[in-house]
PDB file of C-alpha atoms in Angstrom:
ATOM      1  CA  UNK D   1       3.720  20.033  15.590  1.00 46.00           C
ATOM      2  CA  UNK D   2       0.653  20.661  16.762  1.00 50.00           C
ATOM      3  CA  UNK D   3      -2.497  19.573  14.216  1.00 51.00           C
ATOM      4  CA  UNK D   4      -3.708  22.561  13.246  1.00 52.00           C
ATOM      5  CA  UNK D   5      -0.492  23.737  11.587  1.00 64.00           C
ATOM      6  CA  UNK D   6      -0.801  22.876   7.678  1.00 75.00           C
ATOM      7  CA  UNK D   7       2.542  23.151   4.965  1.00 89.00           C
ATOM      8  CA  UNK D   8       3.191  22.475   1.162  1.00 92.00           C
ATOM      9  CA  UNK D   9       4.933  19.374   2.212  1.00 91.00           C
ATOM     10  CA  UNK D  10       1.617  17.475   4.939  1.00 92.00           C
ATOM     11  CA  UNK D  11      -0.510  18.010   2.129  1.00 93.00           C
ATOM     12  CA  UNK D  12       1.862  16.643  -0.856  1.00 93.00           C
ATOM     13  CA  UNK D  13       2.159  14.570   0.999  1.00 94.00           C
ATOM     14  CA  UNK D  14      -0.860  13.115   1.475  1.00 94.00           C
ATOM     15  CA  UNK D  15      -1.606  13.608  -2.067  1.00 96.00           C
ATOM     16  CA  UNK D  16       1.018  11.313  -3.067  1.00 96.00           C
ATOM     17  CA  UNK D  17      -0.065   8.946  -0.470  1.00 96.00           C
ATOM     18  CA  UNK D  18      -3.921   9.687  -1.869  1.00 97.00           C
ATOM     19  CA  UNK D  19      -2.762   8.876  -5.080  1.00 97.00           C
ATOM     20  CA  UNK D  20      -0.260   5.949  -4.251  1.00 97.00           C
ATOM     21  CA  UNK D  21      -3.313   4.370  -2.579  1.00 97.00           C
ATOM     22  CA  UNK D  22      -5.771   4.669  -5.253  1.00 97.00           C
ATOM     23  CA  UNK D  23      -3.425   3.396  -8.607  1.00 96.00           C
ATOM     24  CA  UNK D  24      -2.907  -0.097  -6.079  1.00 96.00           C
ATOM     25  CA  UNK D  25      -6.145  -0.695  -5.893  1.00 97.00           C
ATOM     26  CA  UNK D  26      -7.006  -0.075  -8.904  1.00 96.00           C
ATOM     27  CA  UNK D  27      -4.620  -3.084  -9.867  1.00 94.00           C
ATOM     28  CA  UNK D  28      -6.314  -4.985  -6.821  1.00 95.00           C
ATOM     29  CA  UNK D  29      -9.576  -4.971  -7.782  1.00 96.00           C
ATOM     30  CA  UNK D  30      -8.762  -5.837 -11.154  1.00 95.00           C
ATOM     31  CA  UNK D  31      -7.692  -9.095 -10.164  1.00 94.00           C
ATOM     32  CA  UNK D  32      -9.654  -9.748  -7.552  1.00 95.00           C
ATOM     33  CA  UNK D  33     -13.546  -9.014  -9.530  1.00 95.00           C
ATOM     34  CA  UNK D  34     -11.571  -8.937 -12.682  1.00 93.00           C
ATOM     35  CA  UNK D  35     -12.468 -10.933 -16.434  1.00 90.00           C
ATOM     36  CA  UNK D  36      -9.878 -11.510 -18.740  1.00 86.00           C
ATOM     37  CA  UNK D  37     -10.315 -11.346 -22.315  1.00 85.00           C
ATOM     38  CA  UNK D  38     -11.229 -15.075 -22.687  1.00 87.00           C
ATOM     39  CA  UNK D  39     -14.392 -15.086 -20.167  1.00 88.00           C
ATOM     40  CA  UNK D  40     -12.598 -16.275 -17.120  1.00 88.00           C
ATOM     41  CA  UNK D  41     -11.952 -14.484 -13.661  1.00 92.00           C
ATOM     42  CA  UNK D  42      -8.229 -12.788 -13.903  1.00 94.00           C
ATOM     43  CA  UNK D  43      -6.939 -14.211 -10.463  1.00 95.00           C
ATOM     44  CA  UNK D  44      -7.117 -17.630 -12.589  1.00 94.00           C
ATOM     45  CA  UNK D  45      -4.740 -15.897 -15.167  1.00 93.00           C
ATOM     46  CA  UNK D  46      -2.375 -14.659 -12.111  1.00 93.00           C
ATOM     47  CA  UNK D  47      -2.752 -17.239  -9.730  1.00 95.00           C
ATOM     48  CA  UNK D  48      -0.877 -18.950 -12.986  1.00 94.00           C
ATOM     49  CA  UNK D  49       1.698 -16.393 -12.878  1.00 91.00           C
ATOM     50  CA  UNK D  50       2.570 -16.707  -9.501  1.00 93.00           C
ATOM     51  CA  UNK D  51       2.947 -20.258 -10.125  1.00 94.00           C
ATOM     52  CA  UNK D  52       5.258 -19.138 -13.064  1.00 91.00           C
ATOM     53  CA  UNK D  53       7.884 -18.118 -10.191  1.00 89.00           C
ATOM     54  CA  UNK D  54       7.861 -20.693  -8.430  1.00 89.00           C
ATOM     55  CA  UNK D  55       6.348 -20.019  -5.370  1.00 90.00           C
ATOM     56  CA  UNK D  56       4.976 -22.748  -3.287  1.00 92.00           C
ATOM     57  CA  UNK D  57       0.723 -22.658  -3.129  1.00 95.00           C
ATOM     58  CA  UNK D  58       0.439 -20.507  -6.158  1.00 95.00           C
ATOM     59  CA  UNK D  59      -3.261 -19.697  -4.980  1.00 96.00           C
ATOM     60  CA  UNK D  60      -2.685 -18.551  -1.364  1.00 96.00           C
ATOM     61  CA  UNK D  61       0.426 -16.004  -2.534  1.00 95.00           C
ATOM     62  CA  UNK D  62      -1.752 -14.649  -5.649  1.00 96.00           C
ATOM     63  CA  UNK D  63      -4.828 -13.861  -2.549  1.00 97.00           C
ATOM     64  CA  UNK D  64      -2.122 -12.526  -0.704  1.00 95.00           C
ATOM     65  CA  UNK D  65      -0.229 -10.081  -3.203  1.00 95.00           C
ATOM     66  CA  UNK D  66      -4.231  -9.357  -4.519  1.00 96.00           C
ATOM     67  CA  UNK D  67      -5.814  -8.277  -1.160  1.00 96.00           C
ATOM     68  CA  UNK D  68      -2.210  -5.921   0.195  1.00 95.00           C
ATOM     69  CA  UNK D  69      -3.208  -4.744  -3.348  1.00 96.00           C
ATOM     70  CA  UNK D  70      -7.435  -3.852  -2.547  1.00 97.00           C
ATOM     71  CA  UNK D  71      -6.584  -3.298   1.376  1.00 97.00           C
ATOM     72  CA  UNK D  72      -3.605  -1.903   1.390  1.00 97.00           C
ATOM     73  CA  UNK D  73      -4.494   0.066  -0.152  1.00 97.00           C
ATOM     74  CA  UNK D  74      -7.885   1.236   0.332  1.00 97.00           C
ATOM     75  CA  UNK D  75      -6.109   1.953   3.560  1.00 97.00           C
ATOM     76  CA  UNK D  76      -3.179   3.072   2.227  1.00 96.00           C
ATOM     77  CA  UNK D  77      -5.635   6.199   1.477  1.00 96.00           C
ATOM     78  CA  UNK D  78      -6.946   6.778   4.107  1.00 95.00           C
ATOM     79  CA  UNK D  79      -4.303   6.587   6.471  1.00 95.00           C
ATOM     80  CA  UNK D  80      -5.419   3.884   8.561  1.00 95.00           C
ATOM     81  CA  UNK D  81      -2.259   1.725   9.183  1.00 95.00           C
ATOM     82  CA  UNK D  82      -0.524   2.935   7.031  1.00 96.00           C
ATOM     83  CA  UNK D  83       2.832   1.663   7.788  1.00 96.00           C
ATOM     84  CA  UNK D  84       1.995  -2.327   8.070  1.00 96.00           C
ATOM     85  CA  UNK D  85      -0.337  -2.014   4.803  1.00 97.00           C
ATOM     86  CA  UNK D  86       2.368   0.849   2.631  1.00 97.00           C
ATOM     87  CA  UNK D  87       5.614  -2.694   3.996  1.00 97.00           C
ATOM     88  CA  UNK D  88       2.582  -5.361   2.882  1.00 96.00           C
ATOM     89  CA  UNK D  89       2.321  -2.672  -0.196  1.00 96.00           C
ATOM     90  CA  UNK D  90       6.270  -2.485  -1.347  1.00 97.00           C
ATOM     91  CA  UNK D  91       6.900  -6.521  -0.603  1.00 95.00           C
ATOM     92  CA  UNK D  92       4.298  -6.822  -3.116  1.00 94.00           C
ATOM     93  CA  UNK D  93       5.867  -4.632  -5.666  1.00 94.00           C
ATOM     94  CA  UNK D  94       9.186  -5.603  -4.970  1.00 93.00           C
ATOM     95  CA  UNK D  95       8.530  -9.596  -6.124  1.00 91.00           C
ATOM     96  CA  UNK D  96       6.677  -7.839  -9.293  1.00 89.00           C
ATOM     97  CA  UNK D  97       9.764  -5.672  -9.452  1.00 88.00           C
ATOM     98  CA  UNK D  98      11.733  -9.304  -9.767  1.00 86.00           C
ATOM     99  CA  UNK D  99       9.483 -10.750 -11.409  1.00 85.00           C
ATOM    100  CA  UNK D 100      10.036  -8.875 -15.032  1.00 81.00           C
ATOM    101  CA  UNK D 101      14.083  -9.058 -14.098  1.00 77.00           C
ATOM    102  CA  UNK D 102      14.833 -10.798 -16.798  1.00 72.00           C
ATOM    103  CA  UNK D 103      12.460  -8.085 -19.298  1.00 71.00           C
ATOM    104  CA  UNK D 104      13.199  -4.734 -20.623  1.00 72.00           C
ATOM    105  CA  UNK D 105      13.958  -2.276 -17.722  1.00 73.00           C
ATOM    106  CA  UNK D 106      10.960  -0.443 -19.349  1.00 72.00           C
ATOM    107  CA  UNK D 107       9.012  -3.531 -17.696  1.00 79.00           C
ATOM    108  CA  UNK D 108      10.557  -2.107 -14.005  1.00 84.00           C
ATOM    109  CA  UNK D 109       9.990   1.195 -14.066  1.00 89.00           C
ATOM    110  CA  UNK D 110       6.839   1.311 -12.217  1.00 90.00           C
ATOM    111  CA  UNK D 111       7.062  -1.440 -10.113  1.00 91.00           C
ATOM    112  CA  UNK D 112      10.225  -0.169  -8.390  1.00 93.00           C
ATOM    113  CA  UNK D 113       8.714   3.567  -8.792  1.00 94.00           C
ATOM    114  CA  UNK D 114       5.225   2.525  -6.736  1.00 95.00           C
ATOM    115  CA  UNK D 115       8.472  -0.433  -4.171  1.00 96.00           C
ATOM    116  CA  UNK D 116       9.905   3.501  -3.603  1.00 96.00           C
ATOM    117  CA  UNK D 117       6.758   5.072  -2.477  1.00 97.00           C
ATOM    118  CA  UNK D 118       5.175   2.675  -0.482  1.00 97.00           C
ATOM    119  CA  UNK D 119       9.243   1.658   1.279  1.00 97.00           C
ATOM    120  CA  UNK D 120       9.244   6.207   1.658  1.00 96.00           C
ATOM    121  CA  UNK D 121       5.346   5.570   3.377  1.00 96.00           C
ATOM    122  CA  UNK D 122       6.574   2.221   5.239  1.00 96.00           C
ATOM    123  CA  UNK D 123       9.265   4.685   6.898  1.00 96.00           C
ATOM    124  CA  UNK D 124       8.029   8.540   7.179  1.00 93.00           C
ATOM    125  CA  UNK D 125       4.360   7.278   8.087  1.00 92.00           C
ATOM    126  CA  UNK D 126       1.050   8.648   6.791  1.00 91.00           C
ATOM    127  CA  UNK D 127       1.684  12.515   7.617  1.00 90.00           C
ATOM    128  CA  UNK D 128      -1.403  14.560   9.662  1.00 91.00           C
ATOM    129  CA  UNK D 129      -3.570  14.436   6.834  1.00 89.00           C
ATOM    130  CA  UNK D 130      -4.459  10.433   8.164  1.00 92.00           C
ATOM    131  CA  UNK D 131      -6.322   8.722  10.510  1.00 90.00           C
ATOM    132  CA  UNK D 132      -2.922   7.709  11.982  1.00 90.00           C
ATOM    133  CA  UNK D 133      -2.428  10.951  12.705  1.00 89.00           C
ATOM    134  CA  UNK D 134      -5.782  11.506  14.747  1.00 87.00           C
ATOM    135  CA  UNK D 135      -5.955   8.272  16.408  1.00 86.00           C
ATOM    136  CA  UNK D 136      -2.046   9.343  18.325  1.00 82.00           C
ATOM    137  CA  UNK D 137      -3.308  12.657  18.494  1.00 77.00           C
ATOM    138  CA  UNK D 138      -6.613  10.697  20.744  1.00 70.00           C
ATOM    139  CA  UNK D 139      -3.323   8.709  22.015  1.00 65.00           C
ATOM    140  CA  UNK D 140      -1.027  11.508  23.065  1.00 63.00           C
ATOM    141  CA  UNK D 141      -4.576  14.209  24.741  1.00 60.00           C
ATOM    142  CA  UNK D 142      -5.798  10.378  26.817  1.00 55.00           C
ATOM    143  CA  UNK D 143      -1.756   9.914  28.246  1.00 57.00           C
ATOM    144  CA  UNK D 144      -1.685  13.701  28.768  1.00 53.00           C
ATOM    145  CA  UNK D 145      -5.153  14.039  31.076  1.00 55.00           C
ATOM    146  CA  UNK D 146      -3.750  11.135  33.405  1.00 54.00           C
ATOM    147  CA  UNK D 147      -1.077  13.725  34.323  1.00 53.00           C
ATOM    148  CA  UNK D 148      -3.438  16.763  35.085  1.00 53.00           C
TER     149      UNK D 148
END
């Protein structure tokens, strides 16, 4: 595909990537910088939730999940290192969906939907409107310049 061509599929992929990444950022931001109703940091409550899932070292896993959402979402929005960021987000959402397995299906819908989106981004990459595409294009130009 030429860098100048633009299709509705490319635009749709970029919109999906940016919207999903932005939603991920809001969840991570709320965990890292938010305050719960009783005035305590939201991260403290999230650490308790992670501990309730039986994870060893709940603070470590809680921070990894929150940063996966905050930093990973930011990378996904810009389309930079999209595949590893989306894989990290997918792992976080897999745990979120699994933790809701005993509840109503409605509690699992959102994590499962976002899990599907981030698996698709892991497999499909960021698309042509991204920093990943620009980096790849630059590498291709550099590698071709060697043979001129």
